CSV table of C-alpha atoms and ligand atoms in Angstrom, one decimal:
chain,number,residue,atom,x,y,z
A,1,UNK,CA,107.0,103.8,88.8
A,2,UNK,CA,107.7,103.1,92.3
A,3,UNK,CA,105.6,100.7,93.8
A,4,UNK,CA,105.9,101.7,97.0
A,5,UNK,CA,102.6,103.6,97.4
A,6,UNK,CA,100.9,100.4,96.5
A,7,UNK,CA,98.2,99.3,99.0
A,8,UNK,CA,94.6,98.6,99.4
A,9,UNK,CA,91.9,97.2,101.3
A,10,UNK,CA,92.4,93.8,103.0
A,11,UNK,CA,88.8,93.4,103.4
A,12,UNK,CA,88.4,94.4,99.4
A,13,UNK,CA,87.0,91.2,97.0
A,14,UNK,CA,90.1,88.7,96.7
A,15,UNK,CA,91.1,90.5,93.2
A,16,UNK,CA,90.1,87.7,91.2
A,17,UNK,CA,87.2,87.5,92.6
A,18,UNK,CA,84.4,89.7,90.1
A,19,UNK,CA,87.1,90.5,87.1
A,20,UNK,CA,86.8,88.7,83.6
A,21,UNK,CA,89.1,88.1,80.8
A,22,UNK,CA,86.2,88.6,78.7
A,23,UNK,CA,86.4,91.2,75.7
A,24,UNK,CA,85.3,94.2,77.2
A,25,UNK,CA,83.8,97.2,75.3
A,26,UNK,CA,85.8,100.4,76.3
A,27,UNK,CA,82.6,102.4,76.4
A,28,UNK,CA,82.0,100.3,79.2
A,29,UNK,CA,84.7,101.5,82.0
A,30,UNK,CA,84.5,104.9,83.2
A,31,UNK,CA,87.3,107.1,83.8
A,32,UNK,CA,87.0,109.4,86.5
A,33,UNK,CA,88.3,111.2,89.7
A,34,UNK,CA,87.8,108.6,92.6
A,35,UNK,CA,85.2,109.6,95.9
A,36,UNK,CA,86.4,108.9,99.3
A,37,UNK,CA,83.8,105.7,99.5
A,38,UNK,CA,86.2,104.5,96.3
A,39,UNK,CA,89.2,104.9,97.6
A,40,UNK,CA,89.7,101.9,99.3
A,41,UNK,CA,88.5,99.9,96.1
A,42,UNK,CA,91.0,102.1,94.5
A,43,UNK,CA,94.0,100.9,96.6
A,44,UNK,CA,93.3,97.4,96.5
A,45,UNK,CA,93.2,97.8,92.4
A,46,UNK,CA,96.6,99.2,92.9
A,47,UNK,CA,97.7,96.9,94.9
A,48,UNK,CA,96.4,94.3,91.9
A,49,UNK,CA,98.1,95.7,89.5
A,50,UNK,CA,101.4,96.1,91.7
A,51,UNK,CA,101.1,92.7,92.7
A,52,UNK,CA,100.7,93.5,96.3
A,53,UNK,CA,97.0,93.3,96.8
A,54,UNK,CA,97.7,90.9,99.6
A,55,UNK,CA,99.5,93.0,101.9
A,56,UNK,CA,96.9,95.6,102.3
A,57,UNK,CA,95.3,97.0,105.8
A,58,UNK,CA,92.2,99.2,106.4
A,59,UNK,CA,95.3,101.7,108.5
A,60,UNK,CA,97.0,101.8,105.1
A,61,UNK,CA,94.3,102.9,103.3
A,62,UNK,CA,93.5,105.6,106.0
A,63,UNK,CA,96.8,106.8,106.3
A,64,UNK,CA,96.8,106.9,102.5
A,65,UNK,CA,93.7,108.6,102.5
A,66,UNK,CA,95.0,111.4,104.2
A,67,UNK,CA,97.8,112.3,102.0
A,68,UNK,CA,96.1,112.3,98.7
A,69,UNK,CA,94.3,114.6,97.0
A,70,UNK,CA,91.2,113.1,95.5
A,71,UNK,CA,90.7,115.3,93.0
A,72,UNK,CA,94.1,114.3,90.6
A,73,UNK,CA,93.2,110.3,91.7
A,74,UNK,CA,92.0,108.8,88.9
A,75,UNK,CA,90.6,105.7,88.5
A,76,UNK,CA,88.8,103.7,86.0
A,77,UNK,CA,85.6,102.1,86.9
A,78,UNK,CA,83.6,98.8,85.1
A,79,UNK,CA,80.8,98.0,87.1
A,80,UNK,CA,81.2,99.7,89.8
A,81,UNK,CA,84.5,98.1,90.0
A,82,UNK,CA,87.9,99.8,90.0
A,83,UNK,CA,90.1,98.2,87.2
A,84,UNK,CA,93.0,101.1,87.4
A,85,UNK,CA,94.7,103.4,89.1
A,86,UNK,CA,96.4,107.0,88.5
A,87,UNK,CA,97.3,109.3,90.8
A,88,UNK,CA,99.5,112.6,90.3
A,89,UNK,CA,100.4,115.2,92.8
A,90,UNK,CA,102.2,118.8,93.4
A,91,UNK,CA,106.2,118.7,93.2
A,92,UNK,CA,109.0,120.5,92.9
A,93,UNK,CA,111.9,120.3,90.8
A,94,UNK,CA,115.3,122.0,90.8
A,95,UNK,CA,116.8,122.6,87.2
A,96,UNK,CA,119.8,124.0,86.3
A,97,UNK,CA,120.9,127.2,88.2
A,98,UNK,CA,119.3,126.0,91.3
A,99,UNK,CA,115.2,127.1,90.5
A,100,UNK,CA,112.9,124.7,91.5
A,101,UNK,CA,109.9,124.5,88.6
A,102,UNK,CA,106.2,123.2,89.6
A,103,UNK,CA,105.7,119.5,88.2
A,104,UNK,CA,103.3,117.1,88.4
A,105,UNK,CA,104.7,113.9,89.2
A,106,UNK,CA,103.2,110.9,88.1
A,107,UNK,CA,102.4,108.0,90.0
A,108,UNK,CA,100.4,104.8,91.0
A,109,UNK,CA,99.7,104.0,87.6
A,110,UNK,CA,98.5,100.1,87.5
A,111,UNK,CA,95.3,98.5,84.9
A,112,UNK,CA,94.3,95.5,86.1
A,113,UNK,CA,95.9,92.5,84.1
A,114,UNK,CA,92.3,91.9,82.9
A,115,UNK,CA,92.0,95.1,81.1
A,116,UNK,CA,95.3,95.6,80.0
A,117,UNK,CA,96.2,97.1,76.4
A,118,UNK,CA,92.5,98.4,76.2
A,119,UNK,CA,93.8,102.2,76.1
A,120,UNK,CA,93.3,102.9,79.5
A,121,UNK,CA,96.6,104.3,80.8
A,122,UNK,CA,96.0,106.8,77.5
A,123,UNK,CA,92.9,108.0,78.9
A,124,UNK,CA,94.1,108.7,82.0
A,125,UNK,CA,97.7,110.0,81.6
A,126,UNK,CA,95.8,112.2,78.9
A,127,UNK,CA,93.5,113.9,81.0
A,128,UNK,CA,96.1,114.4,83.7
A,129,UNK,CA,98.6,115.7,81.6
A,130,UNK,CA,96.2,118.4,80.0
A,131,UNK,CA,95.0,119.5,83.4
A,132,UNK,CA,98.3,119.5,84.3
A,133,UNK,CA,99.2,122.1,81.6
A,134,UNK,CA,96.0,124.0,82.2
A,135,UNK,CA,97.2,123.9,86.1
A,136,UNK,CA,100.1,125.9,85.7
A,137,UNK,CA,102.6,123.0,86.5
A,138,UNK,CA,105.8,122.9,83.8
A,139,UNK,CA,106.5,119.5,83.5
A,140,UNK,CA,105.6,116.4,84.6
A,141,UNK,CA,107.4,113.8,86.1
A,142,UNK,CA,107.6,110.1,86.5
A,143,UNK,CA,109.8,107.1,87.6
A,144,UNK,CA,108.9,104.7,84.8
A,145,UNK,CA,108.7,100.9,86.0
A,146,UNK,CA,109.4,99.9,82.4
A,147,UNK,CA,111.2,101.7,79.6
A,148,UNK,CA,109.0,101.4,76.8
A,149,UNK,CA,105.8,102.8,78.5
A,150,UNK,CA,106.0,106.5,78.8
A,151,UNK,CA,107.8,108.1,75.8
A,152,UNK,CA,104.7,108.0,73.7
A,153,UNK,CA,102.9,110.7,76.4
A,154,UNK,CA,106.0,113.0,75.7
A,155,UNK,CA,108.1,111.8,78.7
A,156,UNK,CA,111.9,111.7,78.3
A,157,UNK,CA,114.4,109.7,80.0
A,158,UNK,CA,116.5,112.8,81.8
A,159,UNK,CA,118.3,111.1,84.6
A,160,UNK,CA,120.0,108.1,85.0
A,161,UNK,CA,121.4,105.9,88.2
A,162,UNK,CA,124.0,103.5,89.1
A,163,UNK,CA,124.2,101.1,91.9
A,164,UNK,CA,127.9,100.0,93.0
A,165,UNK,CA,128.5,97.0,95.2
A,166,UNK,CA,131.9,97.7,97.0
A,167,UNK,CA,134.3,94.8,98.0
A,168,UNK,CA,135.4,96.6,101.1
A,169,UNK,CA,138.7,94.2,101.4
A,170,UNK,CA,139.6,95.2,98.0
A,171,UNK,CA,139.5,99.2,98.5
A,172,UNK,CA,142.7,99.9,99.0
A,173,UNK,CA,141.7,101.8,101.7
A,174,UNK,CA,143.8,101.8,105.2
A,175,UNK,CA,142.2,99.2,107.7
A,176,UNK,CA,143.4,101.6,110.9
A,177,UNK,CA,140.7,104.5,109.9
A,178,UNK,CA,139.6,106.1,113.0
A,179,UNK,CA,137.6,109.3,111.8
A,180,UNK,CA,137.7,111.9,109.1
A,181,UNK,CA,141.0,113.2,108.6
A,182,UNK,CA,139.5,116.8,108.2
A,183,UNK,CA,138.8,117.5,111.9
A,184,UNK,CA,135.0,117.2,110.9
A,185,UNK,CA,133.1,113.8,112.6
A,186,UNK,CA,130.9,111.0,111.9
A,187,UNK,CA,128.4,110.3,114.8
A,188,UNK,CA,125.0,108.1,115.1
A,189,UNK,CA,122.1,109.5,115.4
A,190,UNK,CA,118.7,108.4,116.5
A,191,UNK,CA,115.9,108.9,113.8
A,192,UNK,CA,114.3,111.6,115.7
A,193,UNK,CA,117.3,113.6,115.2
A,194,UNK,CA,117.1,112.9,111.4
A,195,UNK,CA,113.7,113.9,111.6
A,196,UNK,CA,115.0,117.6,112.7
A,197,UNK,CA,118.3,117.6,110.6
A,198,UNK,CA,117.7,115.6,107.7
A,199,UNK,CA,115.2,118.5,106.5
A,200,UNK,CA,117.1,121.6,106.4
A,201,UNK,CA,120.1,119.4,105.2
A,202,UNK,CA,117.9,118.2,102.0
A,203,UNK,CA,117.0,122.2,101.8
A,204,UNK,CA,120.1,122.8,100.9
A,205,UNK,CA,121.4,119.6,98.8
A,206,UNK,CA,118.4,120.3,96.3
A,207,UNK,CA,118.7,123.7,96.0
A,208,UNK,CA,122.0,122.7,94.7
A,209,UNK,CA,121.6,119.4,92.5
A,210,UNK,CA,119.4,119.4,89.4
A,211,UNK,CA,117.1,116.5,89.2
A,212,UNK,CA,116.4,116.7,93.2
A,213,UNK,CA,112.7,116.8,94.4
A,214,UNK,CA,111.6,118.4,97.3
A,215,UNK,CA,111.1,115.9,100.7
A,216,UNK,CA,107.3,116.5,102.5
A,217,UNK,CA,107.5,115.9,106.2
A,218,UNK,CA,105.5,112.3,105.7
A,219,UNK,CA,108.7,111.2,103.8
A,220,UNK,CA,111.1,112.0,106.6
A,221,UNK,CA,107.9,110.1,109.2
A,222,UNK,CA,108.1,107.0,106.4
A,223,UNK,CA,111.5,106.7,106.7
A,224,UNK,CA,112.1,107.0,110.2
A,225,UNK,CA,109.7,104.5,111.2
A,226,UNK,CA,107.2,107.3,112.5
A,227,UNK,CA,104.7,106.1,110.2
A,228,UNK,CA,104.6,102.3,108.2
A,229,UNK,CA,102.4,100.9,105.7
A,230,UNK,CA,101.7,97.4,106.1
A,231,UNK,CA,102.9,96.7,102.3
A,232,UNK,CA,106.2,98.3,103.4
A,233,UNK,CA,106.9,98.1,106.6
A,234,UNK,CA,109.5,100.2,108.5
A,235,UNK,CA,113.0,98.5,109.5
A,236,UNK,CA,115.0,99.9,111.7
A,237,UNK,CA,117.9,101.2,110.4
A,238,UNK,CA,121.1,103.0,111.7
A,239,UNK,CA,121.5,106.8,110.6
A,240,UNK,CA,124.8,108.7,110.9
A,241,UNK,CA,125.4,112.5,109.9
A,242,UNK,CA,128.6,113.9,109.2
A,243,UNK,CA,129.7,117.5,111.2
A,244,UNK,CA,132.1,119.8,109.9
A,245,UNK,CA,134.9,120.7,112.0
A,246,UNK,CA,134.0,123.2,115.1
A,247,UNK,CA,136.1,125.8,113.5
A,248,UNK,CA,134.1,125.8,110.3
A,249,UNK,CA,130.5,125.8,112.4
A,250,UNK,CA,130.1,121.7,113.3
A,251,UNK,CA,126.9,122.0,110.8
A,252,UNK,CA,125.8,119.0,109.9
A,253,UNK,CA,126.5,118.0,106.3
A,254,UNK,CA,125.5,114.8,105.3
A,255,UNK,CA,123.0,111.8,106.2
A,256,UNK,CA,123.5,108.3,105.4
A,257,UNK,CA,120.1,105.6,106.5
A,258,UNK,CA,121.7,102.3,106.6
A,259,UNK,CA,120.8,98.8,107.1
A,260,UNK,CA,122.6,95.4,107.1
A,261,UNK,CA,122.4,91.7,106.9
A,262,UNK,CA,123.8,89.4,109.5
A,263,UNK,CA,125.8,87.1,107.4
A,264,UNK,CA,129.3,84.6,108.4
A,265,UNK,CA,130.7,82.4,106.0
A,266,UNK,CA,132.7,78.8,107.0
A,267,UNK,CA,135.4,79.3,109.1
A,268,UNK,CA,134.0,82.5,110.9
A,269,UNK,CA,134.6,84.6,108.3
A,270,UNK,CA,132.0,88.1,108.4
A,271,UNK,CA,130.3,88.5,105.2
A,272,UNK,CA,128.2,91.2,106.2
A,273,UNK,CA,126.1,93.5,103.4
A,274,UNK,CA,125.6,97.0,103.9
A,275,UNK,CA,123.0,98.4,102.0
A,276,UNK,CA,122.5,102.1,101.5
A,277,UNK,CA,119.4,103.7,101.8
A,278,UNK,CA,120.0,107.0,101.4
A,279,UNK,CA,123.2,109.2,101.6
A,280,UNK,CA,122.8,113.2,101.1
A,281,UNK,CA,125.5,115.4,101.5
A,282,UNK,CA,126.1,118.9,100.8
A,283,UNK,CA,130.1,119.0,100.5
A,284,UNK,CA,132.5,116.5,99.1
A,285,UNK,CA,134.4,116.1,103.0
A,286,UNK,CA,130.8,114.6,103.8
A,287,UNK,CA,130.8,112.7,100.7
A,288,UNK,CA,134.3,111.8,101.7
A,289,UNK,CA,134.0,111.0,105.5
A,290,UNK,CA,130.5,109.0,105.0
A,291,UNK,CA,131.4,106.4,102.5
A,292,UNK,CA,134.7,106.0,104.6
A,293,UNK,CA,132.6,105.4,107.4
A,294,UNK,CA,130.7,102.7,105.7
A,295,UNK,CA,133.3,101.0,104.1
A,296,UNK,CA,135.4,101.0,107.2
A,297,UNK,CA,132.8,99.2,109.6
A,298,UNK,CA,133.8,95.9,111.1
A,299,UNK,CA,132.1,92.8,109.7
A,300,UNK,CA,131.3,94.4,106.6
A,301,UNK,CA,132.5,92.7,103.4
A,302,UNK,CA,130.3,94.4,101.0
A,303,UNK,CA,128.6,97.8,100.5
A,304,UNK,CA,125.5,98.5,98.6
A,305,UNK,CA,125.7,102.2,97.7
A,306,UNK,CA,122.1,102.9,96.2
A,307,UNK,CA,120.8,104.3,93.9
A,308,UNK,CA,123.6,107.4,92.8
A,309,UNK,CA,124.2,109.3,90.0
A,310,UNK,CA,126.3,107.9,87.2
A,311,UNK,CA,129.0,110.4,88.4
A,312,UNK,CA,128.9,110.0,92.1
A,313,UNK,CA,132.3,110.4,93.5
A,314,UNK,CA,131.9,106.8,95.1
A,315,UNK,CA,134.4,104.8,93.5
A,316,UNK,CA,137.2,107.3,93.2
A,317,UNK,CA,137.0,108.1,96.3
A,318,UNK,CA,138.6,104.3,97.0
A,319,UNK,CA,142.3,104.2,96.0
A,320,UNK,CA,141.3,101.1,93.7
A,321,UNK,CA,138.1,102.1,91.9
A,322,UNK,CA,137.6,98.9,90.4
A,323,UNK,CA,136.6,97.5,94.0
A,324,UNK,CA,133.4,99.0,93.2
A,325,UNK,CA,131.2,97.1,90.7
A,326,UNK,CA,128.0,98.5,88.8
A,327,UNK,CA,125.1,95.7,89.8
A,328,UNK,CA,122.6,98.7,88.4
A,329,UNK,CA,122.9,101.0,85.7
A,330,UNK,CA,119.6,102.4,84.5
A,331,UNK,CA,117.1,105.5,83.5
A,332,UNK,CA,116.0,106.7,86.6
A,333,UNK,CA,114.0,110.5,86.5
A,334,UNK,CA,111.7,111.2,83.2
A,335,UNK,CA,110.6,114.2,82.7
A,336,UNK,CA,107.6,115.7,80.4
A,337,UNK,CA,108.0,119.4,79.0
A,338,UNK,CA,104.3,121.1,79.5
A,339,UNK,CA,105.2,124.7,78.9
A,340,UNK,CA,108.2,125.0,76.5
A,341,UNK,CA,108.7,128.5,77.2
A,342,UNK,CA,108.7,128.5,81.4
A,343,UNK,CA,110.9,125.3,81.2
A,344,UNK,CA,113.5,127.0,79.0
A,345,UNK,CA,113.3,130.3,80.9
A,346,UNK,CA,113.2,128.6,84.5
A,347,UNK,CA,117.0,126.9,83.9
A,348,UNK,CA,120.1,128.4,83.3
A,349,UNK,CA,122.8,127.3,80.7
A,350,UNK,CA,126.4,127.2,80.0
A,351,UNK,CA,127.9,130.5,77.8
A,352,UNK,CA,131.0,129.8,77.8
A,353,UNK,CA,132.0,130.1,73.9
A,354,UNK,CA,130.1,130.4,70.8
A,355,UNK,CA,127.1,131.4,69.7
A,356,UNK,CA,124.7,131.6,72.4
A,357,UNK,CA,121.0,131.0,71.2
A,358,UNK,CA,119.2,127.8,69.3
A,359,UNK,CA,115.5,128.0,67.8
A,360,UNK,CA,113.7,124.7,68.4
A,361,UNK,CA,111.1,122.8,66.8
A,362,UNK,CA,109.4,121.2,69.0
A,363,UNK,CA,106.9,118.3,67.8
A,364,UNK,CA,104.1,117.3,70.7
A,365,UNK,CA,101.7,114.6,69.9
A,366,UNK,CA,99.4,115.5,72.6
A,367,UNK,CA,99.0,118.7,71.6
A,368,UNK,CA,99.9,120.3,74.8
A,369,UNK,CA,103.4,122.2,74.0
A,370,UNK,CA,104.7,121.9,70.8
A,371,UNK,CA,105.7,124.8,68.4
A,372,UNK,CA,108.7,126.8,67.1
A,373,UNK,CA,111.0,128.4,70.2
A,374,UNK,CA,114.1,130.8,70.1
A,375,UNK,CA,116.4,130.6,73.0
A,376,UNK,CA,119.0,133.0,73.8
A,377,UNK,CA,121.4,132.8,76.6
A,378,UNK,CA,122.6,136.0,77.9
A,379,UNK,CA,126.2,136.2,79.4
A,380,UNK,CA,125.2,135.7,82.8
A,381,UNK,CA,123.9,132.1,81.9
A,382,UNK,CA,120.0,133.1,82.0
A,383,UNK,CA,117.7,131.7,79.1
A,384,UNK,CA,115.3,133.8,76.9
A,385,UNK,CA,112.3,131.7,75.5
A,386,UNK,CA,109.9,132.8,72.5
A,387,UNK,CA,107.8,131.3,70.2
A,388,UNK,CA,109.1,132.4,66.3
A,389,UNK,CA,108.7,132.0,63.0
A,390,UNK,CA,112.2,131.6,62.4
A,391,UNK,CA,113.6,128.6,60.6
A,392,UNK,CA,114.2,125.9,63.0
A,393,UNK,CA,117.6,124.6,63.5
A,394,UNK,CA,117.4,121.3,65.7
A,395,UNK,CA,113.7,119.5,65.2
A,396,UNK,CA,112.9,117.2,68.2
A,397,UNK,CA,110.0,115.4,69.9
A,398,UNK,CA,109.0,116.8,73.2
A,399,UNK,CA,110.1,113.5,74.8
A,400,UNK,CA,113.7,114.6,73.8
A,401,UNK,CA,113.0,117.9,75.1
A,402,UNK,CA,112.1,116.2,77.9
A,403,UNK,CA,115.4,114.4,78.2
A,404,UNK,CA,117.8,117.5,77.5
A,405,UNK,CA,116.3,119.4,79.9
A,406,UNK,CA,117.9,118.7,83.3
A,407,UNK,CA,121.6,118.4,81.3
A,408,UNK,CA,122.6,114.6,81.8
A,409,UNK,CA,121.4,113.7,77.9
A,410,UNK,CA,123.3,114.4,74.9
A,411,UNK,CA,121.6,116.3,71.5
A,412,UNK,CA,125.0,114.6,69.9
A,413,UNK,CA,124.1,111.6,71.1
A,414,UNK,CA,120.5,111.2,69.9
A,415,UNK,CA,121.3,113.1,66.2
A,416,UNK,CA,123.1,110.0,65.9
A,417,UNK,CA,120.5,107.7,67.0
A,418,UNK,CA,118.2,109.5,65.0
A,419,UNK,CA,115.9,110.4,67.4
A,420,UNK,CA,116.5,114.6,66.7
A,421,UNK,CA,116.9,115.9,62.9
A,422,UNK,CA,119.2,118.8,62.4
A,423,UNK,CA,118.4,121.7,59.8
A,424,UNK,CA,121.6,123.3,60.1
A,425,UNK,CA,124.8,122.0,60.4
A,426,UNK,CA,126.4,122.2,64.6
A,427,UNK,CA,123.0,122.4,65.8
A,428,UNK,CA,122.7,119.4,68.1
A,429,UNK,CA,126.4,120.4,69.4
A,430,UNK,CA,125.3,124.0,70.1
A,431,UNK,CA,122.5,122.8,72.3
A,432,UNK,CA,124.9,120.2,73.9
A,433,UNK,CA,127.3,123.6,74.6
A,434,UNK,CA,124.1,125.1,76.1
A,435,UNK,CA,122.4,122.5,77.9
A,436,UNK,CA,125.1,119.8,79.6
A,437,UNK,CA,126.0,120.5,83.0
A,438,UNK,CA,129.3,119.7,84.3
A,439,UNK,CA,128.0,117.0,86.8
A,440,UNK,CA,125.1,114.5,86.1
A,441,UNK,CA,121.3,115.5,87.5
A,442,UNK,CA,120.4,113.2,90.0
A,443,UNK,CA,117.0,112.7,91.5
A,444,UNK,CA,117.7,110.6,95.2
A,445,UNK,CA,114.1,109.8,95.8
A,446,UNK,CA,111.5,107.4,93.8
A,447,UNK,CA,108.1,108.2,94.3
B,1,COA,C1,101.6,99.7,82.6
B,1,COA,C2,100.2,99.7,82.2
B,1,COA,C3,100.0,100.7,83.5
B,1,COA,C4,100.0,100.2,80.9
B,1,COA,O1,98.2,99.9,80.8
B,1,COA,P1,97.7,99.6,79.8
B,1,COA,O2,96.1,100.3,79.9
B,1,COA,O3,97.8,98.5,79.4
B,1,COA,O4,98.0,100.3,78.4
B,1,COA,P2,97.3,101.2,77.4
B,1,COA,O5,96.3,100.0,76.5
B,1,COA,O6,97.3,102.7,77.1
B,1,COA,O7,98.7,101.3,76.0
B,1,COA,C5,99.1,102.6,75.4
B,1,COA,C6,100.3,101.4,74.9
B,1,COA,O8,101.7,101.8,75.7
B,1,COA,C7,101.6,100.6,75.3
B,1,COA,N1,101.9,99.5,76.4
B,1,COA,C8,101.5,99.7,77.7
B,1,COA,N2,102.5,99.4,78.4
B,1,COA,C9,103.3,98.5,77.9
B,1,COA,C10,104.5,98.2,78.5
B,1,COA,N3,104.8,98.1,79.6
B,1,COA,N4,105.3,98.2,77.5
B,1,COA,C11,105.5,98.3,76.0
B,1,COA,N5,104.2,98.7,75.5
B,1,COA,C12,103.5,99.3,76.3
B,1,COA,C13,100.3,99.2,74.5
B,1,COA,O9,101.1,98.3,74.0
B,1,COA,C14,99.4,101.0,73.8
B,1,COA,O10,100.5,100.6,72.9
B,1,COA,P3,100.2,101.5,71.1
B,1,COA,O11,99.6,102.6,71.5
B,1,COA,O12,101.4,101.3,70.2
B,1,COA,O13,98.6,100.4,71.0
B,1,COA,C15,99.5,98.4,82.4
B,1,COA,O14,100.8,96.8,81.7
B,1,COA,C16,100.5,98.0,83.9
B,1,COA,O15,99.2,98.3,85.1
B,1,COA,N6,101.6,97.3,84.3
B,1,COA,C17,101.9,97.2,85.4
B,1,COA,C18,102.1,98.3,86.5
B,1,COA,C19,103.1,99.4,86.1
B,1,COA,O16,103.8,98.7,85.7
B,1,COA,N7,102.5,100.5,86.1
B,1,COA,C20,103.6,101.5,85.8
B,1,COA,C21,104.3,101.6,86.7
B,1,COA,S1,105.0,103.5,86.3
């Protein structure tokens, strides 16, 4: 999970001061929501778990407290000292078809090294997931620090990510480029402009991108330097927007935030790397123009794209796609279905050909969302889901349902891996025909 939120009090005892590696009976540790008075210690414990304890200030604690719903912030306490942390918050997740579903976003998960593997994560996450379901949240989401942690709690790897490094000298792009050919323009803008135009642009993006999540005002304030945590100090950056041609309204259709290092080789060779921190665009023209812009900045030898969808256009926007080398390819957003009927009815399906129904047997070891469900898809792609006694066609764990939910993973592949079971032939293929989306889901953010 993101270590971005890690923080604690600089005045708290040092992490090692009062912890012990002696075996502690489980009952000596109490798991419960933290109080305001305990919040600095909770932050100190979180910093310990994320190996960031020495970079936390009182200002960080105060800023974080103002943004934290303490009723959803759990701590594990032993003799008054916090030894494990966990938090969830309300989030909106875009599903295929563009609807936003209510998600409980899980973050700040840590267990101090002195208290690991005694079931503390299990106690916190079971408690929170049951409450999330009772609150009416349709799914829970998280970004996993390590792959093996969350499957046991019903989370499935639902979106993936890729980062490319582009060798700008190998792209085959015309070095004389002087701006978008389409009549649109790329303009450098200031952080305050981003706070004005960015949120509206992102709202348009997330309505059309399954896997995207909402961004709050604080997200924009942190990313543009209005607020800053000492554990993640704001670094000045460049911002550029793409505007459509005046004839088409001149609207902002894309935004990029990027930084650059300052590196020169022997013989006065410029070897600078541009790191993209955020690039969102609502049209292919905007994507093309912004990547073209980044690959054409003088002195820049490499562009690191940041974490993109695996089917991002960027490599093939280059005349020579091999100029873009994959440097990271990994799981990203994990989804845990809490309410099968509402989840399956919130998204749309591909209703193109063949049978348009399937009966799923969903196993949920935590007892939150399991059962047998029939999904019927109408000609317009809407789904209707009901509990049923009919014979199941595909049996799967709620973890695999979460993985399939956003349309980016394959039931046929899961069948080959032994992760789902068919009761009748062709059920996995039918699920894929219904669930899979033409483009990969993508979550541009970490939390
Ligand atoms: C990951 C972490 C929170 C786990 O906490 P924990 O209290 O040790 O976990 P639990 O004791 O509840 O473990 C439950 C199960 O998950 C397994 N597990 C926990 N963490 C694991 C990991 N990193 N890799 C593989 N398995 C893991 C345990 O072995 C145990 O398995 P079992 O049920 O078969 O016995 C803790 O190790 C930690 O704080 N790590 C560093 C920070 C981090 O990665 N946080 C997660 C951010 S997304």
